[in-house]
Amino acid sequence: KTMAEYSRFVQIAREEIKKGPDREAAMRAALLRCKTEEILPDFLDKHGTEVFGMLFDVVTKEEYGKLLEESGYEKGIEEGIAKGRAEGERNAMSKVVHEMKASGFDNDTIVKITGIKEEELAKL
């Protein structure tokens, strides 16, 4: 039981680290969560200060940086995908507008059909 609780304790510490860049606040939040969830309650009551220091050893600076990096990496991927989609939509609209112009459509008709703003149409 103690080993299972210790494993959960480390897992909680890692989860809290992923939430933000303040390592000390993450460690304090992990201790609070463990007390709330009654993980190692007697031990944490008795040795909370020592455990706080121990967390810095268990979750090394390198691991901490890696966890933050992974968190940022995932966010960056999501932002990149969204940016790529938006750029693809703009490129597709640009192509449609150019084909409509080449086919002799006037600007008012292009605006009505595509929904593009006149300012954007003027840029193309």
Coordinates of N, CA, C and O in Angstrom, one line a residue:
K1 N 0.8 -1.2 0.0 CA 0.0 0.0 0.0 C 0.9 1.3 0.0 O 0.6 2.2 -0.7
T2 N 1.9 1.2 0.8 CA 2.8 2.4 0.9 C 3.5 2.7 -0.4 O 3.6 3.9 -0.8
M3 N 3.9 1.7 -1.1 CA 4.6 1.9 -2.4 C 3.6 2.4 -3.4 O 3.9 3.3 -4.2
A4 N 2.4 1.9 -3.4 CA 1.3 2.4 -4.3 C 1.1 3.9 -4.1 O 0.9 4.6 -5.0
E5 N 1.0 4.2 -2.8 CA 0.7 5.6 -2.5 C 1.9 6.5 -2.9 O 1.7 7.6 -3.3
Y6 N 3.1 6.0 -2.7 CA 4.3 6.7 -3.1 C 4.3 7.0 -4.6 O 4.6 8.1 -5.1
S7 N 3.9 5.9 -5.3 CA 3.9 6.0 -6.8 C 2.8 7.1 -7.2 O 3.1 7.9 -8.1
R8 N 1.7 7.1 -6.5 CA 0.7 8.1 -6.8 C 1.2 9.5 -6.4 O 0.9 10.4 -7.2
F9 N 1.9 9.6 -5.4 CA 2.5 10.8 -4.9 C 3.4 11.4 -6.0 O 3.2 12.6 -6.4
V10 N 4.2 10.6 -6.6 CA 5.1 11.1 -7.6 C 4.3 11.4 -8.9 O 4.6 12.4 -9.5
Q11 N 3.3 10.7 -9.2 CA 2.5 11.0 -10.3 C 1.8 12.3 -10.2 O 1.7 13.1 -11.1
I12 N 1.3 12.6 -9.0 CA 0.6 13.9 -8.7 C 1.6 15.0 -8.9 O 1.3 16.0 -9.4
A13 N 2.8 14.8 -8.4 CA 3.9 15.8 -8.5 C 4.1 16.1 -10.0 O 4.2 17.3 -10.4
R14 N 4.2 15.1 -10.8 CA 4.4 15.3 -12.2 C 3.2 16.1 -12.9 O 3.4 16.9 -13.7
E15 N 2.0 15.7 -12.5 CA 0.8 16.4 -13.0 C 0.8 17.8 -12.7 O 0.5 18.7 -13.5
E16 N 1.2 18.2 -11.4 CA 1.2 19.5 -11.0 C 2.3 20.3 -11.7 O 2.1 21.5 -12.1
I17 N 3.4 19.7 -12.0 CA 4.5 20.4 -12.7 C 4.0 20.8 -14.1 O 4.4 21.9 -14.6
K18 N 3.3 19.9 -14.8 CA 2.8 20.2 -16.1 C 1.9 21.4 -16.2 O 1.7 22.0 -17.2
K19 N 1.3 21.8 -15.1 CA 0.3 22.9 -15.0 C 0.9 24.3 -15.1 O 0.3 25.2 -15.5
G20 N 2.2 24.4 -14.8 CA 2.8 25.7 -14.8 C 4.3 25.7 -14.6 O 4.9 24.7 -14.1
P21 N 4.9 26.9 -14.8 CA 6.4 27.0 -14.7 C 6.9 27.1 -13.3 O 8.1 27.0 -13.1
D22 N 6.1 27.4 -12.3 CA 6.6 27.6 -11.0 C 6.8 26.3 -10.3 O 5.8 25.7 -9.8
R23 N 8.0 25.8 -10.2 CA 8.3 24.5 -9.7 C 7.9 24.4 -8.2 O 7.4 23.4 -7.7
E24 N 8.2 25.4 -7.4 CA 7.9 25.4 -6.0 C 6.4 25.3 -5.8 O 5.9 24.5 -4.9
A25 N 5.7 26.1 -6.5 CA 4.2 26.1 -6.4 C 3.6 24.7 -6.8 O 2.7 24.2 -6.2
A26 N 4.2 24.1 -7.8 CA 3.8 22.8 -8.2 C 4.0 21.8 -7.1 O 3.2 20.9 -6.9
M27 N 5.2 21.9 -6.4 CA 5.5 20.9 -5.4 C 4.5 21.1 -4.2 O 4.0 20.2 -3.6
R28 N 4.2 22.4 -3.9 CA 3.3 22.6 -2.8 C 1.9 22.1 -3.2 O 1.2 21.5 -2.3
A29 N 1.5 22.3 -4.4 CA 0.2 21.9 -4.8 C 0.1 20.3 -4.8 O -0.9 19.8 -4.4
A30 N 1.2 19.7 -5.1 CA 1.2 18.2 -5.1 C 1.1 17.7 -3.6 O 0.3 16.8 -3.4
L31 N 1.7 18.4 -2.7 CA 1.6 18.0 -1.3 C 0.2 18.2 -0.8 O -0.4 17.3 -0.1
L32 N -0.4 19.3 -1.2 CA -1.8 19.6 -0.8 C -2.7 18.5 -1.4 O -3.6 18.0 -0.7
R33 N -2.6 18.2 -2.6 CA -3.4 17.2 -3.3 C -3.3 15.9 -2.6 O -4.3 15.2 -2.3
C34 N -2.1 15.5 -2.2 CA -1.8 14.2 -1.6 C -2.5 14.2 -0.2 O -3.1 13.2 0.2
K35 N -2.4 15.3 0.5 CA -3.1 15.3 1.8 C -4.6 15.3 1.7 O -5.3 14.5 2.4
T36 N -5.1 16.0 0.7 CA -6.6 15.9 0.4 C -7.1 14.6 0.0 O -8.1 14.1 0.4
E37 N -6.3 13.9 -0.8 CA -6.6 12.5 -1.3 C -6.2 11.4 -0.4 O -6.3 10.3 -0.7
E38 N -5.7 11.9 0.8 CA -5.2 10.9 1.8 C -4.2 9.9 1.3 O -4.2 8.7 1.5
I39 N -3.2 10.5 0.6 CA -2.1 9.7 0.1 C -0.9 9.9 1.0 O -0.5 11.1 1.2
L40 N -0.4 8.9 1.7 CA 0.7 9.0 2.7 C 0.3 10.0 3.8 O 1.2 10.8 4.1
P41 N -0.9 10.0 4.3 CA -1.3 11.1 5.2 C -0.4 11.2 6.5 O 0.0 12.3 6.8
D42 N -0.2 10.1 7.1 CA 0.6 10.2 8.4 C 2.1 10.6 8.1 O 2.6 11.5 8.8
F43 N 2.6 10.1 7.0 CA 4.0 10.4 6.7 C 4.1 11.9 6.3 O 5.0 12.6 6.7
L44 N 3.2 12.4 5.5 CA 3.2 13.8 5.1 C 3.0 14.7 6.3 O 3.6 15.8 6.3
D45 N 2.1 14.4 7.2 CA 1.9 15.2 8.4 C 3.2 15.3 9.2 O 3.6 16.4 9.7
K46 N 3.9 14.2 9.3 CA 5.1 14.1 10.1 C 6.3 14.8 9.5 O 7.1 15.4 10.1
H47 N 6.5 14.5 8.2 CA 7.7 14.8 7.5 C 7.4 15.7 6.2 O 8.2 15.7 5.3
G48 N 6.4 16.5 6.3 CA 6.0 17.4 5.1 C 7.2 18.2 4.6 O 7.4 18.3 3.4
T49 N 7.9 18.8 5.5 CA 9.0 19.7 5.1 C 10.1 18.9 4.4 O 10.6 19.3 3.3
E50 N 10.4 17.8 4.9 CA 11.5 16.9 4.3 C 11.0 16.4 3.0 O 11.8 16.3 2.0
V51 N 9.7 16.0 2.9 CA 9.1 15.5 1.7 C 9.2 16.6 0.6 O 9.5 16.3 -0.6
F52 N 8.9 17.8 1.0 CA 9.0 18.9 0.0 C 10.4 19.0 -0.6 O 10.5 19.1 -1.8
G53 N 11.4 18.8 0.2 CA 12.8 18.8 -0.3 C 13.1 17.6 -1.1 O 13.8 17.6 -2.2
M54 N 12.5 16.5 -0.7 CA 12.7 15.2 -1.5 C 12.1 15.3 -2.9 O 12.6 14.8 -3.8
L55 N 11.0 16.0 -3.0 CA 10.4 16.2 -4.3 C 11.4 16.8 -5.3 O 11.4 16.5 -6.5
F56 N 12.2 17.7 -4.8 CA 13.1 18.3 -5.7 C 14.2 17.3 -6.2 O 14.7 17.5 -7.3
D57 N 14.4 16.3 -5.4 CA 15.3 15.2 -5.8 C 14.6 14.2 -6.7 O 15.2 13.8 -7.7
V58 N 13.4 13.9 -6.4 CA 12.6 12.9 -7.2 C 12.4 13.5 -8.6 O 12.5 12.8 -9.6
V59 N 11.9 14.7 -8.6 CA 11.6 15.4 -9.9 C 12.8 16.3 -10.1 O 12.8 17.5 -9.7
T60 N 13.7 15.8 -10.8 CA 15.0 16.6 -11.0 C 14.7 17.8 -11.9 O 13.6 17.9 -12.6
K61 N 15.6 18.7 -12.0 CA 15.5 19.9 -12.8 C 15.3 19.5 -14.3 O 14.6 20.1 -15.0
E62 N 16.1 18.5 -14.7 CA 16.0 18.0 -16.1 C 14.6 17.5 -16.4 O 14.1 17.8 -17.4
E63 N 14.1 16.6 -15.5 CA 12.8 16.1 -15.7 C 11.8 17.2 -15.7 O 10.8 17.1 -16.5
Y64 N 11.9 18.1 -14.8 CA 11.0 19.2 -14.7 C 11.0 20.0 -16.0 O 9.9 20.3 -16.6
G65 N 12.1 20.3 -16.6 CA 12.2 21.0 -17.8 C 11.6 20.2 -19.0 O 10.9 20.7 -19.8
K66 N 11.8 18.9 -18.9 CA 11.3 18.0 -19.9 C 9.8 18.0 -19.9 O 9.1 18.0 -20.9
L67 N 9.2 17.9 -18.7 CA 7.8 17.9 -18.5 C 7.1 19.2 -19.1 O 6.1 19.2 -19.7
L68 N 7.8 20.3 -18.7 CA 7.3 21.6 -19.2 C 7.4 21.7 -20.7 O 6.5 22.2 -21.4
E69 N 8.5 21.2 -21.2 CA 8.8 21.2 -22.7 C 7.7 20.4 -23.4 O 7.2 20.8 -24.4
E70 N 7.4 19.2 -22.9 CA 6.4 18.3 -23.5 C 5.0 19.0 -23.5 O 4.3 19.0 -24.5
S71 N 4.7 19.7 -22.4 CA 3.5 20.4 -22.3 C 3.4 21.5 -23.4 O 2.4 21.7 -24.1
G72 N 4.5 22.3 -23.5 CA 4.6 23.3 -24.5 C 4.6 22.8 -25.9 O 4.0 23.4 -26.8
Y73 N 5.2 21.7 -26.1 CA 5.3 21.0 -27.4 C 4.0 20.7 -27.9 O 3.6 20.9 -29.0
E74 N 3.2 20.1 -27.0 CA 1.8 19.7 -27.4 C 1.0 20.9 -27.8 O 0.3 20.9 -28.8
K75 N 1.1 22.0 -27.0 CA 0.4 23.2 -27.3 C 0.9 23.8 -28.7 O 0.1 24.2 -29.5
G76 N 2.2 23.7 -28.9 CA 2.7 24.2 -30.2 C 2.2 23.4 -31.4 O 1.9 24.0 -32.4
I77 N 2.1 22.1 -31.2 CA 1.6 21.3 -32.3 C 0.1 21.7 -32.6 O -0.2 21.9 -33.8
E78 N -0.7 21.9 -31.6 CA -2.1 22.3 -31.8 C -2.2 23.6 -32.5 O -3.0 23.8 -33.4
E79 N -1.3 24.6 -32.0 CA -1.3 25.9 -32.7 C -0.9 25.8 -34.1 O -1.4 26.5 -35.0
G80 N 0.1 25.0 -34.4 CA 0.6 24.8 -35.7 C -0.4 24.2 -36.7 O -0.5 24.7 -37.8
I81 N -1.1 23.3 -36.2 CA -2.2 22.7 -37.0 C -3.3 23.7 -37.3 O -3.7 23.8 -38.4
A82 N -3.7 24.5 -36.3 CA -4.7 25.5 -36.5 C -4.2 26.5 -37.5 O -5.0 26.9 -38.4
K83 N -3.0 26.9 -37.4 CA -2.4 27.9 -38.3 C -2.4 27.4 -39.7 O -2.7 28.1 -40.7
G84 N -2.0 26.1 -39.8 CA -1.9 25.5 -41.1 C -3.2 25.4 -41.8 O -3.4 25.6 -43.0
R85 N -4.2 25.0 -41.0 CA -5.6 25.0 -41.6 C -6.1 26.3 -42.1 O -6.6 26.5 -43.2
A86 N -5.8 27.4 -41.3 CA -6.2 28.7 -41.6 C -5.5 29.2 -42.9 O -6.1 29.7 -43.8
E87 N -4.2 28.9 -43.0 CA -3.4 29.2 -44.2 C -4.0 28.5 -45.4 O -4.1 29.0 -46.5
G88 N -4.3 27.2 -45.2 CA -4.8 26.4 -46.3 C -6.1 27.0 -46.8 O -6.4 27.0 -48.0
E89 N -7.0 27.4 -45.9 CA -8.3 28.0 -46.3 C -8.1 29.3 -47.0 O -8.7 29.5 -48.0
R90 N -7.1 30.1 -46.6 CA -6.8 31.4 -47.3 C -6.3 31.1 -48.7 O -6.7 31.7 -49.7
N91 N -5.4 30.1 -48.8 CA -4.9 29.8 -50.1 C -6.0 29.2 -51.1 O -6.0 29.6 -52.2
A92 N -6.9 28.4 -50.5 CA -7.9 27.9 -51.4 C -8.9 29.0 -51.8 O -9.3 29.1 -53.0
M93 N -9.2 30.0 -50.9 CA -10.0 31.1 -51.3 C -9.3 31.9 -52.3 O -10.0 32.4 -53.3
S94 N -8.1 32.2 -52.1 CA -7.3 33.0 -53.1 C -7.4 32.4 -54.5 O -7.6 33.1 -55.5
K95 N -7.2 31.1 -54.5 CA -7.3 30.4 -55.8 C -8.6 30.5 -56.5 O -8.7 30.8 -57.7
V96 N -9.7 30.4 -55.7 CA -11.0 30.5 -56.2 C -11.2 31.9 -56.8 O -11.8 32.1 -57.9
V97 N -10.8 32.9 -56.0 CA -11.0 34.3 -56.4 C -10.2 34.6 -57.7 O -10.8 35.2 -58.6
H98 N -9.0 34.1 -57.8 CA -8.2 34.3 -59.0 C -8.9 33.6 -60.2 O -8.9 34.2 -61.3
E99 N -9.4 32.4 -60.0 CA -10.1 31.7 -61.1 C -11.4 32.5 -61.5 O -11.7 32.6 -62.7
M100 N -12.1 33.0 -60.5 CA -13.3 33.8 -60.9 C -13.0 35.1 -61.6 O -13.7 35.4 -62.6
K101 N -11.9 35.7 -61.2 CA -11.5 37.0 -61.9 C -11.1 36.6 -63.3 O -11.4 37.3 -64.3
A102 N -10.3 35.5 -63.5 CA -9.9 35.1 -64.8 C -11.1 34.7 -65.7 O -11.0 34.8 -66.9
S103 N -12.2 34.3 -65.1 CA -13.3 33.9 -65.8 C -14.2 35.1 -66.1 O -15.3 34.9 -66.8
G104 N -13.9 36.3 -65.6 CA -14.6 37.5 -66.0 C -15.6 37.9 -65.0 O -16.4 38.8 -65.2
F105 N -15.7 37.3 -63.8 CA -16.6 37.7 -62.7 C -16.2 39.1 -62.2 O -15.0 39.4 -62.0
D106 N -17.2 40.0 -62.0 CA -16.9 41.3 -61.4 C -16.7 41.1 -59.9 O -17.1 40.2 -59.3
N107 N -16.1 42.2 -59.3 CA -15.8 42.1 -57.9 C -17.1 41.9 -57.0 O -17.1 41.2 -56.0
D108 N -18.2 42.6 -57.4 CA -19.4 42.5 -56.6 C -19.9 41.1 -56.6 O -20.3 40.5 -55.5
T109 N -19.8 40.4 -57.7 CA -20.3 39.0 -57.8 C -19.4 38.1 -57.0 O -19.9 37.2 -56.3
I110 N -18.1 38.3 -57.1 CA -17.1 37.5 -56.3 C -17.4 37.7 -54.8 O -17.4 36.7 -54.1
V111 N -17.6 38.9 -54.4 CA -17.9 39.1 -52.9 C -19.2 38.4 -52.5 O -19.2 37.8 -51.5
K112 N -20.2 38.5 -53.3 CA -21.5 37.8 -53.0 C -21.4 36.3 -53.0 O -21.9 35.7 -52.1
I113 N -20.7 35.7 -53.9 CA -20.6 34.3 -54.0 C -19.6 33.7 -52.9 O -20.0 32.7 -52.2
T114 N -18.5 34.4 -52.7 CA -17.5 33.8 -51.8 C -17.6 34.3 -50.3 O -17.2 33.6 -49.4
G115 N -18.2 35.4 -50.2 CA -18.4 36.0 -48.8 C -17.1 36.7 -48.4 O -17.0 37.2 -47.3
I116 N -16.1 36.8 -49.3 CA -14.9 37.5 -49.0 C -15.2 39.0 -48.8 O -16.0 39.6 -49.5
K117 N -14.4 39.7 -48.0 CA -14.6 41.1 -47.8 C -13.9 41.8 -48.9 O -12.9 41.4 -49.5
E118 N -14.5 43.0 -49.3 CA -13.9 43.8 -50.4 C -12.5 44.1 -50.2 O -11.7 44.2 -51.1
E119 N -12.1 44.4 -48.9 CA -10.7 44.8 -48.6 C -9.8 43.6 -48.9 O -8.7 43.8 -49.5
E120 N -10.2 42.4 -48.6 CA -9.4 41.2 -48.9 C -9.3 41.0 -50.4 O -8.3 40.6 -50.9
L121 N -10.4 41.2 -51.1 CA -10.5 41.0 -52.5 C -9.5 41.9 -53.2 O -8.8 41.6 -54.1
A122 N -9.5 43.2 -52.7 CA -8.6 44.2 -53.3 C -7.1 43.7 -53.1 O -6.3 44.0 -54.0
K123 N -6.8 43.0 -52.1 CA -5.4 42.6 -51.8 C -5.0 41.5 -52.8 O -3.8 41.2 -53.1
L124 N -6.0 40.7 -53.3 CA -5.7 39.6 -54.2 C -5.7 40.1 -55.6 O -5.2 39.7 -56.5

